[in-house]
Amino acid sequence: AAAAAEDEAAEFDPEDPIYLWSYCKKCRDVVTHKQRLSPEASKFSFGKTLEVLFYERRTFGALNACACSAGDNHILYFGMGTLVARFDRAKIAPLRIAADTAAPFARVRAWHEGYASAELGLLLGLGLTYCHHLRTR
């Protein structure tokens, strides 16, 4: 067990850059090339980075003309050194839907999606003008 822990520690170097790329299950092709997360991403926790990427419905830096939904068909990969994490979404059929009468949450969700788009632009090193364009759509 100690040898396995040492091997795992040797694979992880906090100074290694984090890369991300995506793959489309439907097209069976790489959608985005392997790209390094921008220096601005170091200001976010990994959890916040995932949140921003999962709220975003569009794909940045696409290699091909994949028109598939990023939320339904794309698998997101993160790589650091010799380690890779795979994030795949699956639809879950609810057993029951209960409606809440708190209508203000609809406005919060719409604002949050625009905010996520702006943060995603910063993560991938896009200019502030492009981020502003995303928020005004």
The first five atom37 places (N, CA, C, CB, O) and aatype in JSON, in Angstrom:
{
  "aatype": [0, 0, 0, 0, 0, 6, 3, 6, 0, 0, 6, 13, 3, 14, 6, 3, 14, 9, 18, 10, 17, 15, 18, 4, 11, 11, 4, 1, 3, 19, 19, 16, 8, 11, 5, 1, 10, 15, 14, 6, 0, 15, 11, 13, 15, 13, 7, 11, 16, 10, 6, 19, 10, 13, 18, 6, 1, 1, 16, 13, 7, 0, 10, 2, 0, 4, 0, 4, 15, 0, 7, 3, 2, 8, 9, 10, 18, 13, 7, 12, 7, 16, 10, 19, 0, 1, 13, 3, 1, 0, 11, 9, 0, 14, 10, 1, 9, 0, 0, 3, 16, 0, 0, 14, 13, 0, 1, 19, 1, 0, 17, 8, 6, 7, 18, 0, 15, 0, 6, 10, 7, 10, 10, 10, 7, 10, 7, 10, 16, 18, 4, 8, 8, 10, 1, 16, 1],
  "atom_mask": [
    [1, 1, 1, 1, 1],
    [1, 1, 1, 1, 1],
    [1, 1, 1, 1, 1],
    [1, 1, 1, 1, 1],
    [1, 1, 1, 1, 1],
    [1, 1, 1, 1, 1],
    [1, 1, 1, 1, 1],
    [1, 1, 1, 1, 1],
    [1, 1, 1, 1, 1],
    [1, 1, 1, 1, 1],
    [1, 1, 1, 1, 1],
    [1, 1, 1, 1, 1],
    [1, 1, 1, 1, 1],
    [1, 1, 1, 1, 1],
    [1, 1, 1, 1, 1],
    [1, 1, 1, 1, 1],
    [1, 1, 1, 1, 1],
    [1, 1, 1, 1, 1],
    [1, 1, 1, 1, 1],
    [1, 1, 1, 1, 1],
    [1, 1, 1, 1, 1],
    [1, 1, 1, 1, 1],
    [1, 1, 1, 1, 1],
    [1, 1, 1, 1, 1],
    [1, 1, 1, 1, 1],
    [1, 1, 1, 1, 1],
    [1, 1, 1, 1, 1],
    [1, 1, 1, 1, 1],
    [1, 1, 1, 1, 1],
    [1, 1, 1, 1, 1],
    [1, 1, 1, 1, 1],
    [1, 1, 1, 1, 1],
    [1, 1, 1, 1, 1],
    [1, 1, 1, 1, 1],
    [1, 1, 1, 1, 1],
    [1, 1, 1, 1, 1],
    [1, 1, 1, 1, 1],
    [1, 1, 1, 1, 1],
    [1, 1, 1, 1, 1],
    [1, 1, 1, 1, 1],
    [1, 1, 1, 1, 1],
    [1, 1, 1, 1, 1],
    [1, 1, 1, 1, 1],
    [1, 1, 1, 1, 1],
    [1, 1, 1, 1, 1],
    [1, 1, 1, 1, 1],
    [1, 1, 1, 0, 1],
    [1, 1, 1, 1, 1],
    [1, 1, 1, 1, 1],
    [1, 1, 1, 1, 1],
    [1, 1, 1, 1, 1],
    [1, 1, 1, 1, 1],
    [1, 1, 1, 1, 1],
    [1, 1, 1, 1, 1],
    [1, 1, 1, 1, 1],
    [1, 1, 1, 1, 1],
    [1, 1, 1, 1, 1],
    [1, 1, 1, 1, 1],
    [1, 1, 1, 1, 1],
    [1, 1, 1, 1, 1],
    [1, 1, 1, 0, 1],
    [1, 1, 1, 1, 1],
    [1, 1, 1, 1, 1],
    [1, 1, 1, 1, 1],
    [1, 1, 1, 1, 1],
    [1, 1, 1, 1, 1],
    [1, 1, 1, 1, 1],
    [1, 1, 1, 1, 1],
    [1, 1, 1, 1, 1],
    [1, 1, 1, 1, 1],
    [1, 1, 1, 0, 1],
    [1, 1, 1, 1, 1],
    [1, 1, 1, 1, 1],
    [1, 1, 1, 1, 1],
    [1, 1, 1, 1, 1],
    [1, 1, 1, 1, 1],
    [1, 1, 1, 1, 1],
    [1, 1, 1, 1, 1],
    [1, 1, 1, 0, 1],
    [1, 1, 1, 1, 1],
    [1, 1, 1, 0, 1],
    [1, 1, 1, 1, 1],
    [1, 1, 1, 1, 1],
    [1, 1, 1, 1, 1],
    [1, 1, 1, 1, 1],
    [1, 1, 1, 1, 1],
    [1, 1, 1, 1, 1],
    [1, 1, 1, 1, 1],
    [1, 1, 1, 1, 1],
    [1, 1, 1, 1, 1],
    [1, 1, 1, 1, 1],
    [1, 1, 1, 1, 1],
    [1, 1, 1, 1, 1],
    [1, 1, 1, 1, 1],
    [1, 1, 1, 1, 1],
    [1, 1, 1, 1, 1],
    [1, 1, 1, 1, 1],
    [1, 1, 1, 1, 1],
    [1, 1, 1, 1, 1],
    [1, 1, 1, 1, 1],
    [1, 1, 1, 1, 1],
    [1, 1, 1, 1, 1],
    [1, 1, 1, 1, 1],
    [1, 1, 1, 1, 1],
    [1, 1, 1, 1, 1],
    [1, 1, 1, 1, 1],
    [1, 1, 1, 1, 1],
    [1, 1, 1, 1, 1],
    [1, 1, 1, 1, 1],
    [1, 1, 1, 1, 1],
    [1, 1, 1, 1, 1],
    [1, 1, 1, 1, 1],
    [1, 1, 1, 1, 1],
    [1, 1, 1, 0, 1],
    [1, 1, 1, 1, 1],
    [1, 1, 1, 1, 1],
    [1, 1, 1, 1, 1],
    [1, 1, 1, 1, 1],
    [1, 1, 1, 1, 1],
    [1, 1, 1, 1, 1],
    [1, 1, 1, 0, 1],
    [1, 1, 1, 1, 1],
    [1, 1, 1, 1, 1],
    [1, 1, 1, 1, 1],
    [1, 1, 1, 0, 1],
    [1, 1, 1, 1, 1],
    [1, 1, 1, 0, 1],
    [1, 1, 1, 1, 1],
    [1, 1, 1, 1, 1],
    [1, 1, 1, 1, 1],
    [1, 1, 1, 1, 1],
    [1, 1, 1, 1, 1],
    [1, 1, 1, 1, 1],
    [1, 1, 1, 1, 1],
    [1, 1, 1, 1, 1],
    [1, 1, 1, 1, 1],
    [1, 1, 1, 1, 1]
  ],
  "atom_positions": [
    [[0.82, -1.19, 0.0], [0.0, 0.0, 0.0], [0.87, 1.26, 0.0], [-0.94, 0.0, 1.21], [0.53, 2.25, -0.64]],
    [[1.99, 1.2, 0.72], [2.88, 2.36, 0.78], [3.5, 2.64, -0.57], [3.97, 2.16, 1.84], [3.68, 3.79, -0.96]],
    [[3.85, 1.57, -1.31], [4.44, 1.74, -2.64], [3.44, 2.37, -3.6], [4.93, 0.4, -3.2], [3.81, 3.21, -4.42]],
    [[2.16, 1.98, -3.5], [1.13, 2.56, -4.36], [0.94, 4.03, -4.06], [-0.21, 1.81, -4.18], [0.76, 4.84, -4.98]],
    [[0.99, 4.41, -2.78], [0.86, 5.81, -2.4], [2.04, 6.63, -2.91], [0.75, 5.95, -0.87], [1.86, 7.77, -3.34]],
    [[3.25, 6.05, -2.88], [4.42, 6.75, -3.39], [4.33, 6.93, -4.9], [5.7, 5.99, -3.03], [4.69, 7.99, -5.42]],
    [[3.85, 5.9, -5.62], [3.68, 6.01, -7.07], [2.67, 7.1, -7.41], [3.23, 4.67, -7.66], [2.89, 7.88, -8.34]],
    [[1.57, 7.15, -6.66], [0.55, 8.17, -6.92], [1.1, 9.55, -6.63], [-0.7, 7.91, -6.07], [0.83, 10.49, -7.39]],
    [[1.87, 9.71, -5.57], [2.46, 11.0, -5.24], [3.46, 11.42, -6.31], [3.15, 10.94, -3.87], [3.58, 12.61, -6.6]],
    [[4.17, 10.47, -6.9], [5.14, 10.79, -7.95], [4.44, 11.27, -9.21], [6.01, 9.56, -8.26], [5.01, 12.06, -9.97]],
    [[3.2, 10.8, -9.46], [2.46, 11.21, -10.65], [1.89, 12.62, -10.52], [1.33, 10.23, -10.93], [1.61, 13.26, -11.53]],
    [[1.73, 13.11, -9.31], [1.1, 14.4, -9.08], [2.14, 15.45, -8.76], [0.07, 14.31, -7.95], [2.87, 15.32, -7.77]],
    [[2.21, 16.47, -9.57], [3.09, 17.61, -9.32], [2.22, 18.86, -9.42], [4.29, 17.66, -10.35], [1.73, 19.18, -10.5]],
    [[2.01, 19.59, -8.31], [1.13, 20.76, -8.34], [1.59, 21.85, -9.3], [1.02, 21.33, -6.97], [0.82, 22.75, -9.62]],
    [[2.84, 21.79, -9.76], [3.33, 22.78, -10.7], [2.97, 22.44, -12.15], [4.84, 22.91, -10.57], [3.09, 23.29, -13.03]],
    [[2.52, 21.21, -12.41], [2.12, 20.83, -13.76], [0.9, 21.63, -14.19], [1.82, 19.31, -13.84], [0.0, 21.86, -13.38]],
    [[0.86, 22.06, -15.44], [-0.33, 22.77, -15.91], [-1.51, 21.81, -16.07], [-0.04, 23.48, -17.25], [-1.32, 20.61, -16.27]],
    [[-2.72, 22.35, -15.99], [-3.93, 21.55, -16.2], [-4.41, 21.81, -17.62], [-5.04, 21.91, -15.15], [-4.52, 22.96, -18.06]],
    [[-4.68, 20.75, -18.34], [-5.19, 20.83, -19.7], [-6.62, 20.31, -19.74], [-4.29, 20.02, -20.68], [-7.01, 19.5, -18.89]],
    [[-7.39, 20.77, -20.72], [-8.72, 20.23, -20.91], [-8.98, 20.02, -22.38], [-9.78, 21.14, -20.3], [-8.43, 20.73, -23.23]],
    [[-9.83, 19.05, -22.69], [-10.27, 18.78, -24.06], [-11.6, 18.06, -23.97], [-9.21, 17.95, -24.85], [-11.98, 17.6, -22.9]],
    [[-12.3, 17.95, -25.09], [-13.59, 17.27, -25.07], [-13.76, 16.37, -26.28], [-14.73, 18.3, -25.02], [-13.1, 16.53, -27.31]],
    [[-14.66, 15.42, -26.12], [-14.93, 14.39, -27.12], [-16.44, 14.25, -27.25], [-14.25, 13.02, -26.74], [-17.15, 14.27, -26.25]],
    [[-16.93, 14.1, -28.48], [-18.36, 13.94, -28.73], [-18.69, 12.45, -28.86], [-18.79, 14.71, -30.0], [-18.14, 11.75, -29.71]],
    [[-19.6, 11.98, -28.0], [-20.0, 10.57, -28.04], [-20.8, 10.26, -29.3], [-20.84, 10.22, -26.79], [-20.7, 9.16, -29.85]],
    [[-21.58, 11.23, -29.76], [-22.45, 11.0, -30.92], [-21.64, 10.98, -32.22], [-23.53, 12.08, -31.0], [-21.81, 10.08, -33.05]],
    [[-20.76, 11.97, -32.41], [-19.94, 12.06, -33.62], [-18.73, 11.12, -33.56], [-19.46, 13.5, -33.83], [-18.13, 10.8, -34.59]],
    [[-18.37, 10.69, -32.36], [-17.18, 9.86, -32.13], [-15.92, 10.55, -32.63], [-17.34, 8.5, -32.8], [-15.12, 9.97, -33.38]],
    [[-15.77, 11.8, -32.2], [-14.63, 12.59, -32.65], [-14.24, 13.58, -31.55], [-14.96, 13.34, -33.97], [-15.06, 13.94, -30.71]],
    [[-12.98, 14.01, -31.57], [-12.5, 15.03, -30.65], [-13.12, 16.36, -31.07], [-10.93, 15.11, -30.64], [-13.06, 16.73, -32.24]],
    [[-13.71, 17.07, -30.12], [-14.37, 18.34, -30.42], [-13.43, 19.51, -30.19], [-15.63, 18.51, -29.57], [-13.32, 20.39, -31.04]],
    [[-12.75, 19.53, -29.06], [-11.79, 20.6, -28.78], [-10.41, 19.99, -28.59], [-12.22, 21.42, -27.53], [-10.27, 18.92, -28.0]],
    [[-9.41, 20.69, -29.08], [-8.04, 20.22, -28.91], [-7.61, 20.38, -27.45], [-7.08, 20.99, -29.85], [-8.26, 21.08, -26.67]],
    [[-6.54, 19.73, -27.11], [-6.0, 19.83, -25.75], [-5.49, 21.25, -25.56], [-4.85, 18.77, -25.51], [-4.57, 21.69, -26.25]],
    [[-6.08, 21.96, -24.6], [-5.68, 23.34, -24.36], [-5.42, 23.55, -22.87], [-6.75, 24.32, -24.86], [-6.08, 22.96, -22.01]],
    [[-4.45, 24.38, -22.6], [-4.05, 24.66, -21.22], [-5.03, 25.67, -20.63], [-2.59, 25.19, -21.15], [-5.41, 26.64, -21.29]],
    [[-5.42, 25.46, -19.38], [-6.25, 26.44, -18.7], [-5.45, 27.71, -18.51], [-6.77, 25.89, -17.33], [-4.25, 27.66, -18.24]],
    [[-6.09, 28.84, -18.64], [-5.41, 30.13, -18.56], [-4.93, 30.4, -17.13], [-6.34, 31.25, -19.03], [-5.41, 29.78, -16.18]],
    [[-3.99, 31.34, -16.97], [-3.52, 31.69, -15.62], [-4.65, 32.21, -14.73], [-2.42, 32.74, -15.72], [-4.59, 32.06, -13.51]],
    [[-5.66, 32.83, -15.33], [-6.79, 33.33, -14.54], [-7.54, 32.19, -13.86], [-7.74, 34.12, -15.43], [-8.17, 32.38, -12.82]],
    [[-7.47, 31.0, -14.44], [-8.17, 29.84, -13.87], [-7.59, 29.46, -12.51], [-8.1, 28.65, -14.81], [-8.28, 28.84, -11.7]],
    [[-6.34, 29.82, -12.26], [-5.74, 29.48, -10.97], [-6.41, 30.23, -9.82], [-4.24, 29.78, -10.99], [-6.24, 29.87, -8.66]],
    [[-7.16, 31.28, -10.15], [-7.88, 32.03, -9.12], [-9.13, 31.29, -8.66], [-8.25, 33.42, -9.64], [-9.66, 31.57, -7.58]],
    [[-9.6, 30.35, -9.48], [-10.79, 29.57, -9.14], [-10.39, 28.23, -8.56], [-11.69, 29.38, -10.38], [-9.32, 27.71, -8.87]],
    [[-11.24, 27.68, -7.73], [-11.03, 26.3, -7.29], [-11.4, 25.39, -8.45], [-11.87, 25.97, -6.0], [-12.07, 25.81, -9.39]],
    [[-10.98, 24.13, -8.38], [-11.31, 23.19, -9.44], [-12.83, 22.99, -9.5], [-10.6, 21.84, -9.22], [-13.39, 22.82, -10.58]],
    [[-13.48, 23.0, -8.36], [-14.94, 22.87, -8.31], [-15.63, 24.02, -9.03], [0.0, 0.0, 0.0], [-16.6, 23.8, -9.76]],
    [[-15.13, 25.24, -8.84], [-15.71, 26.4, -9.52], [-15.47, 26.31, -11.02], [-15.12, 27.72, -8.96], [-16.35, 26.66, -11.81]],
    [[-14.29, 25.84, -11.42], [-14.0, 25.66, -12.84], [-14.99, 24.68, -13.46], [-12.55, 25.16, -13.04], [-15.5, 24.93, -14.55]],
    [[-15.25, 23.57, -12.79], [-16.22, 22.6, -13.3], [-17.61, 23.21, -13.39], [-16.26, 21.36, -12.41], [-18.33, 22.98, -14.37]],
    [[-18.0, 23.97, -12.38], [-19.32, 24.61, -12.39], [-19.48, 25.51, -13.6], [-19.54, 25.41, -11.09], [-20.5, 25.47, -14.29]],
    [[-18.48, 26.32, -13.87], [-18.53, 27.24, -15.01], [-18.64, 26.46, -16.31], [-17.3, 28.15, -15.03], [-19.45, 26.81, -17.17]],
    [[-17.83, 25.43, -16.47], [-17.86, 24.65, -17.7], [-19.17, 23.9, -17.88], [-16.7, 23.68, -17.72], [-19.65, 23.76, -19.0]],
    [[-19.76, 23.41, -16.8], [-21.0, 22.65, -16.93], [-22.2, 23.55, -17.19], [-21.24, 21.85, -15.67], [-23.15, 23.11, -17.84]],
    [[-22.19, 24.79, -16.72], [-23.3, 25.69, -17.01], [-23.25, 26.2, -18.44], [-23.29, 26.88, -16.05], [-24.28, 26.57, -19.01]],
    [[-22.08, 26.21, -19.04], [-21.93, 26.71, -20.41], [-22.48, 25.69, -21.39], [-20.44, 27.02, -20.73], [-22.18, 24.5, -21.3]],
    [[-23.3, 26.16, -22.33], [-23.92, 25.26, -23.29], [-23.17, 25.2, -24.62], [-25.35, 25.68, -23.53], [-23.39, 24.3, -25.43]],
    [[-22.28, 26.15, -24.84], [-21.53, 26.17, -26.1], [-20.13, 25.62, -25.88], [-21.46, 27.6, -26.67], [-19.66, 25.51, -24.75]],
    [[-19.46, 25.29, -26.98], [-18.11, 24.75, -26.92], [-17.15, 25.79, -27.48], [-18.0, 23.41, -27.69], [-17.37, 26.32, -28.57]],
    [[-16.08, 26.08, -26.75], [-15.07, 27.03, -27.21], [-13.9, 26.29, -27.81], [-14.61, 27.93, -26.05], [-13.51, 25.23, -27.32]],
    [[-13.33, 26.84, -28.86], [-12.14, 26.25, -29.48], [-12.41, 24.96, -30.2], [0.0, 0.0, 0.0], [-11.55, 24.07, -30.22]],
    [[-13.59, 24.81, -30.8], [-13.95, 23.56, -31.46], [-13.08, 23.31, -32.69], [-15.43, 23.56, -31.85], [-12.82, 24.23, -33.47]],
    [[-12.64, 22.07, -32.85], [-11.84, 21.67, -34.01], [-12.72, 21.38, -35.22], [-10.99, 20.45, -33.68], [-12.36, 21.71, -36.35]],
    [[-13.86, 20.76, -34.99], [-14.73, 20.39, -36.1], [-16.09, 21.06, -35.93], [-14.89, 18.86, -36.18], [-16.34, 21.74, -34.93]],
    [[-16.95, 20.86, -36.88], [-18.26, 21.5, -36.87], [-19.28, 20.61, -36.16], [-18.73, 21.81, -38.3], [-20.35, 20.35, -36.7]],
    [[-18.97, 20.17, -34.99], [-19.89, 19.33, -34.22], [-21.05, 20.19, -33.74], [-19.16, 18.65, -33.01], [-20.86, 21.14, -32.98]],
    [[-22.25, 19.86, -34.19], [-23.44, 20.62, -33.82], [-24.18, 19.96, -32.66], [-24.37, 20.77, -35.02], [-25.28, 20.38, -32.3]],
    [[-23.6, 18.94, -32.09], [-24.24, 18.22, -30.99], [-24.25, 19.08, -29.72], [-23.52, 16.87, -30.72], [-23.4, 19.96, -29.55]],
    [[-25.19, 18.83, -28.87], [-25.3, 19.55, -27.61], [-24.13, 19.19, -26.7], [-26.64, 19.23, -26.92], [-23.86, 18.01, -26.43]],
    [[-23.43, 20.22, -26.22], [-22.3, 19.98, -25.33], [-22.76, 19.32, -24.04], [-21.56, 21.3, -25.02], [-22.05, 18.5, -23.47]],
    [[-23.95, 19.68, -23.58], [-24.46, 19.12, -22.33], [-24.85, 17.66, -22.43], [0.0, 0.0, 0.0], [-24.72, 16.92, -21.46]],
    [[-25.33, 17.24, -23.6], [-25.82, 15.87, -23.73], [-24.8, 14.9, -24.31], [-27.04, 15.87, -24.6], [-24.81, 13.72, -23.96]],
    [[-23.92, 15.39, -25.18], [-23.08, 14.47, -25.95], [-21.58, 14.58, -25.71], [-23.33, 14.68, -27.37], [-20.84, 13.68, -26.1]],
    [[-21.12, 15.65, -25.1], [-19.68, 15.85, -24.96], [-19.16, 15.31, -23.63], [-19.33, 17.32, -25.09], [-19.79, 15.47, -22.59]],
    [[-18.01, 14.67, -23.7], [-17.29, 14.21, -22.51], [-16.14, 15.18, -22.3], [-16.78, 12.71, -22.67], [-15.37, 15.45, -23.22]],
    [[-16.02, 15.71, -21.1], [-14.99, 16.68, -20.77], [-13.85, 15.98, -20.05], [-15.56, 17.84, -19.9], [-14.07, 15.24, -19.08]],
    [[-12.63, 16.21, -20.53], [-11.43, 15.61, -19.93], [-10.54, 16.7, -19.36], [-10.66, 14.76, -20.97], [-10.38, 17.77, -19.95]],
    [[-9.95, 16.41, -18.2], [-8.92, 17.26, -17.61], [-7.68, 16.39, -17.44], [-9.38, 17.87, -16.24], [-7.78, 15.23, -17.03]],
    [[-6.52, 16.94, -17.77], [-5.27, 16.21, -17.62], [-4.24, 17.04, -16.9], [0.0, 0.0, 0.0], [-4.13, 18.25, -17.11]],
    [[-3.48, 16.37, -16.03], [-2.4, 17.04, -15.3], [-1.32, 16.0, -15.07], [-2.9, 17.66, -13.93], [-1.51, 15.04, -14.32]],
    [[-0.18, 16.19, -15.71], [0.89, 15.19, -15.61], [0.42, 13.89, -16.24], [0.0, 0.0, 0.0], [0.03, 13.87, -17.4]],
    [[0.47, 12.8, -15.47], [0.02, 11.5, -15.98], [-1.4, 11.17, -15.54], [0.97, 10.41, -15.52], [-1.88, 10.06, -15.77]],
    [[-2.08, 12.12, -14.9], [-3.43, 11.89, -14.4], [-4.47, 12.51, -15.34], [-3.59, 12.47, -12.99], [-4.25, 13.59, -15.88]],
    [[-5.58, 11.83, -15.52], [-6.68, 12.33, -16.35], [-7.99, 12.1, -15.61], [-6.7, 11.64, -17.76], [-8.22, 11.03, -15.04]],
    [[-8.86, 13.11, -15.62], [-10.21, 12.98, -15.05], [-11.21, 13.13, -16.18], [-10.46, 14.05, -13.92], [-11.08, 14.02, -17.03]],
    [[-12.21, 12.27, -16.2], [-13.24, 12.28, -17.24], [-14.58, 12.64, -16.6], [-13.33, 10.89, -17.98], [-14.96, 12.07, -15.58]],
    [[-15.3, 13.6, -17.22], [-16.61, 14.02, -16.73], [-17.61, 13.82, -17.85], [-16.59, 15.5, -16.24], [-17.52, 14.44, -18.91]],
    [[-18.56, 12.95, -17.6], [-19.59, 12.61, -18.57], [-20.95, 12.86, -17.92], [-19.46, 11.12, -19.07], [-21.17, 12.47, -16.77]],
    [[-21.85, 13.49, -18.64], [-23.18, 13.76, -18.11], [-24.16, 12.73, -18.62], [-23.65, 15.18, -18.48], [-24.05, 12.24, -19.75]],
    [[-25.11, 12.4, -17.79], [-26.16, 11.47, -18.18], [-27.5, 12.02, -17.71], [-25.91, 10.04, -17.59], [-27.61, 12.57, -16.61]],
    [[-28.51, 11.88, -18.55], [-29.84, 12.33, -18.16], [-30.43, 11.32, -17.18], [-30.77, 12.5, -19.4], [-30.28, 10.11, -17.34]],
    [[-31.09, 11.84, -16.18], [-31.75, 11.0, -15.19], [-33.24, 11.32, -15.24], [-31.16, 11.24, -13.76], [-33.64, 12.48, -15.13]],
    [[-34.04, 10.3, -15.41], [-35.49, 10.49, -15.43], [-35.99, 10.67, -14.0], [-36.21, 9.29, -16.13], [-35.8, 9.78, -13.17]],
    [[-36.63, 11.81, -13.71], [-37.12, 12.02, -12.35], [-38.31, 11.11, -12.06], [-37.52, 13.49, -12.14], [-39.13, 10.82, -12.94]],
    [[-38.4, 10.67, -10.83], [-39.53, 9.85, -10.43], [-40.77, 10.71, -10.2], [-39.2, 9.06, -9.17], [-41.9, 10.26, -10.42]],
    [[-40.54, 11.95, -9.76], [-41.65, 12.85, -9.48], [-41.14, 14.27, -9.61], [-42.26, 12.58, -8.06], [-40.0, 14.56, -9.24]],
    [[-41.95, 15.15, -10.11], [-41.59, 16.56, -10.22], [-42.48, 17.34, -9.27], [-41.72, 17.08, -11.69], [-43.71, 17.25, -9.35]],
    [[-41.88, 18.11, -8.39], [-42.62, 18.95, -7.46], [-42.31, 20.4, -7.78], [-42.27, 18.61, -5.97], [-41.15, 20.8, -7.76]],
    [[-43.33, 21.18, -8.08], [-43.15, 22.59, -8.43], [-43.11, 23.43, -7.17], [-44.27, 23.08, -9.37], [-43.92, 23.25, -6.25]],
    [[-42.17, 24.35, -7.13], [-42.06, 25.28, -6.01], [-42.67, 26.6, -6.45], [-40.58, 25.46, -5.55], [-42.61, 26.94, -7.63]],
    [[-43.25, 27.33, -5.55], [-43.89, 28.6, -5.9], [-42.93, 29.77, -5.85], [-45.06, 28.87, -4.97], [-43.35, 30.91, -6.06]],
    [[-41.67, 29.54, -5.57], [-40.68, 30.62, -5.47], [-40.21, 31.02, -6.86], [-39.48, 30.19, -4.6], [-39.19, 30.53, -7.34]],
    [[-40.95, 31.91, -7.52], [-40.65, 32.34, -8.88], [-39.34, 33.1, -9.03], [-41.76, 33.2, -9.37], [-38.74, 33.02, -10.1]],
    [[-38.84, 33.84, -8.03], [-37.6, 34.6, -8.23], [-36.4, 33.76, -8.65], [-37.25, 35.33, -6.98], [-35.45, 34.29, -9.22]],
    [[-36.42, 32.46, -8.39], [-35.28, 31.62, -8.75], [-35.08, 31.56, -10.26], [-35.47, 30.22, -8.21], [-33.96, 31.35, -10.71]],
    [[-36.13, 31.75, -11.05], [-35.99, 31.74, -12.51], [-35.09, 32.89, -12.95], [-37.37, 31.84, -13.19], [-34.27, 32.71, -13.85]],
    [[-35.24, 34.05, -12.34], [-34.39, 35.19, -12.69], [-32.95, 34.95, -12.24], [-34.93, 36.49, -12.04], [-32.02, 35.3, -12.96]],
    [[-32.76, 34.35, -11.09], [-31.41, 34.06, -10.6], [-30.7, 33.11, -11.54], [-31.46, 33.47, -9.17], [-29.52, 33.3, -11.83]],
    [[-31.39, 32.09, -12.03], [-30.78, 31.12, -12.94], [-30.34, 31.8, -14.23], [-31.78, 29.98, -13.26], [-29.24, 31.54, -14.72]],
    [[-31.18, 32.67, -14.8], [-30.82, 33.35, -16.04], [-29.59, 34.23, -15.81], [-32.0, 34.2, -16.56], [-28.71, 34.29, -16.67]],
    [[-29.52, 34.92, -14.68], [-28.36, 35.74, -14.4], [-27.13, 34.86, -14.22], [-28.59, 36.61, -13.14], [-26.05, 35.2, -14.7]],
    [[-27.3, 33.74, -13.54], [-26.17, 32.86, -13.25], [-25.57, 32.29, -14.53], [-26.6, 31.72, -12.33], [-24.35, 32.15, -14.62]],
    [[-26.39, 31.96, -15.53], [-25.87, 31.42, -16.78], [-25.03, 32.47, -17.51], [-27.02, 30.95, -17.68], [-23.99, 32.12, -18.08]],
    [[-25.45, 33.73, -17.5], [-24.65, 34.79, -18.12], [-23.34, 34.99, -17.38], [0.0, 0.0, 0.0], [-22.3, 35.21, -18.0]],
    [[-23.39, 34.9, -16.07], [-22.2, 35.04, -15.25], [-21.23, 33.9, -15.54], [-22.57, 35.07, -13.75], [-20.02, 34.11, -15.62]],
    [[-21.76, 32.7, -15.69], [-20.92, 31.54, -16.0], [-20.24, 31.72, -17.35], [-21.75, 30.25, -15.99], [-19.07, 31.35, -17.5]],
    [[-20.95, 32.27, -18.34], [-20.35, 32.5, -19.65], [-19.16, 33.45, -19.54], [-21.39, 33.06, -20.63], [-18.12, 33.23, -20.16]],
    [[-19.32, 34.5, -18.75], [-18.23, 35.46, -18.59], [-17.04, 34.8, -17.9], [-18.7, 36.69, -17.79], [-15.89, 35.02, -18.29]],
    [[-17.3, 33.98, -16.87], [-16.21, 33.3, -16.18], [-15.52, 32.31, -17.1], [-16.73, 32.59, -14.93], [-14.3, 32.16, -17.04]],
    [[-16.27, 31.63, -17.95], [-15.67, 30.67, -18.87], [-14.74, 31.39, -19.83], [-16.76, 29.9, -19.65], [-13.66, 30.88, -20.15]],
    [[-15.14, 32.57, -20.29], [-14.27, 33.36, -21.16], [-12.96, 33.68, -20.48], [0.0, 0.0, 0.0], [-11.9, 33.64, -21.11]],
    [[-13.01, 34.02, -19.2], [-11.78, 34.3, -18.46], [-10.94, 33.05, -18.28], [-12.11, 34.91, -17.09], [-9.71, 33.11, -18.37]],
    [[-11.59, 31.91, -18.04], [-10.85, 30.66, -17.87], [-10.06, 30.3, -19.11], [-11.79, 29.52, -17.52], [-8.92, 29.84, -19.03]],
    [[-10.65, 30.52, -20.26], [-10.01, 30.14, -21.51], [-9.19, 31.27, -22.11], [-11.04, 29.67, -22.5], [-8.69, 31.14, -23.23]],
    [[-9.05, 32.39, -21.39], [-8.19, 33.47, -21.83], [-8.8, 34.35, -22.91], [0.0, 0.0, 0.0], [-8.07, 34.98, -23.67]],
    [[-10.13, 34.4, -22.99], [-10.78, 35.24, -23.99], [-10.8, 36.68, -23.49], [-12.21, 34.74, -24.3], [-10.72, 36.92, -22.29]],
    [[-10.9, 37.62, -24.4], [-10.9, 39.02, -24.04], [-12.16, 39.44, -23.31], [0.0, 0.0, 0.0], [-13.18, 38.76, -23.39]],
    [[-12.08, 40.57, -22.6], [-13.24, 41.06, -21.87], [-14.36, 41.48, -22.8], [-12.85, 42.22, -20.98], [-15.53, 41.38, -22.44]],
    [[-14.03, 41.95, -24.0], [-15.06, 42.33, -24.96], [-15.91, 41.12, -25.31], [-14.44, 42.95, -26.23], [-17.13, 41.22, -25.38]],
    [[-15.28, 39.99, -25.53], [-16.01, 38.77, -25.87], [-16.87, 38.33, -24.69], [-15.04, 37.65, -26.27], [-18.0, 37.88, -24.88]],
    [[-16.35, 38.46, -23.47], [-17.14, 38.1, -22.29], [-18.35, 39.0, -22.15], [-16.27, 38.18, -21.02], [-19.44, 38.54, -21.81]],
    [[-18.17, 40.3, -22.42], [-19.3, 41.23, -22.36], [-20.34, 40.84, -23.4], [-18.83, 42.69, -22.58], [-21.54, 40.91, -23.14]],
    [[-19.88, 40.43, -24.59], [-20.81, 39.99, -25.64], [-21.62, 38.79, -25.17], [-20.04, 39.63, -26.93], [-22.81, 38.7, -25.45]],
    [[-21.0, 37.88, -24.45], [-21.71, 36.71, -23.94], [-22.78, 37.1, -22.94], [-20.74, 35.72, -23.31], [-23.87, 36.53, -22.93]],
    [[-22.46, 38.08, -22.09], [-23.42, 38.48, -21.06], [-24.61, 39.23, -21.64], [-22.74, 39.34, -20.03], [-25.69, 39.21, -21.06]],
    [[-24.44, 39.89, -22.78], [-25.53, 40.69, -23.34], [-26.41, 39.9, -24.27], [-24.97, 41.87, -24.06], [-27.4, 40.45, -24.77]],
    [[-26.12, 38.65, -24.53], [-26.94, 37.84, -25.43], [-28.21, 37.41, -24.78], [-26.19, 36.62, -25.89], [-29.02, 36.72, -25.39]]
  ]
}
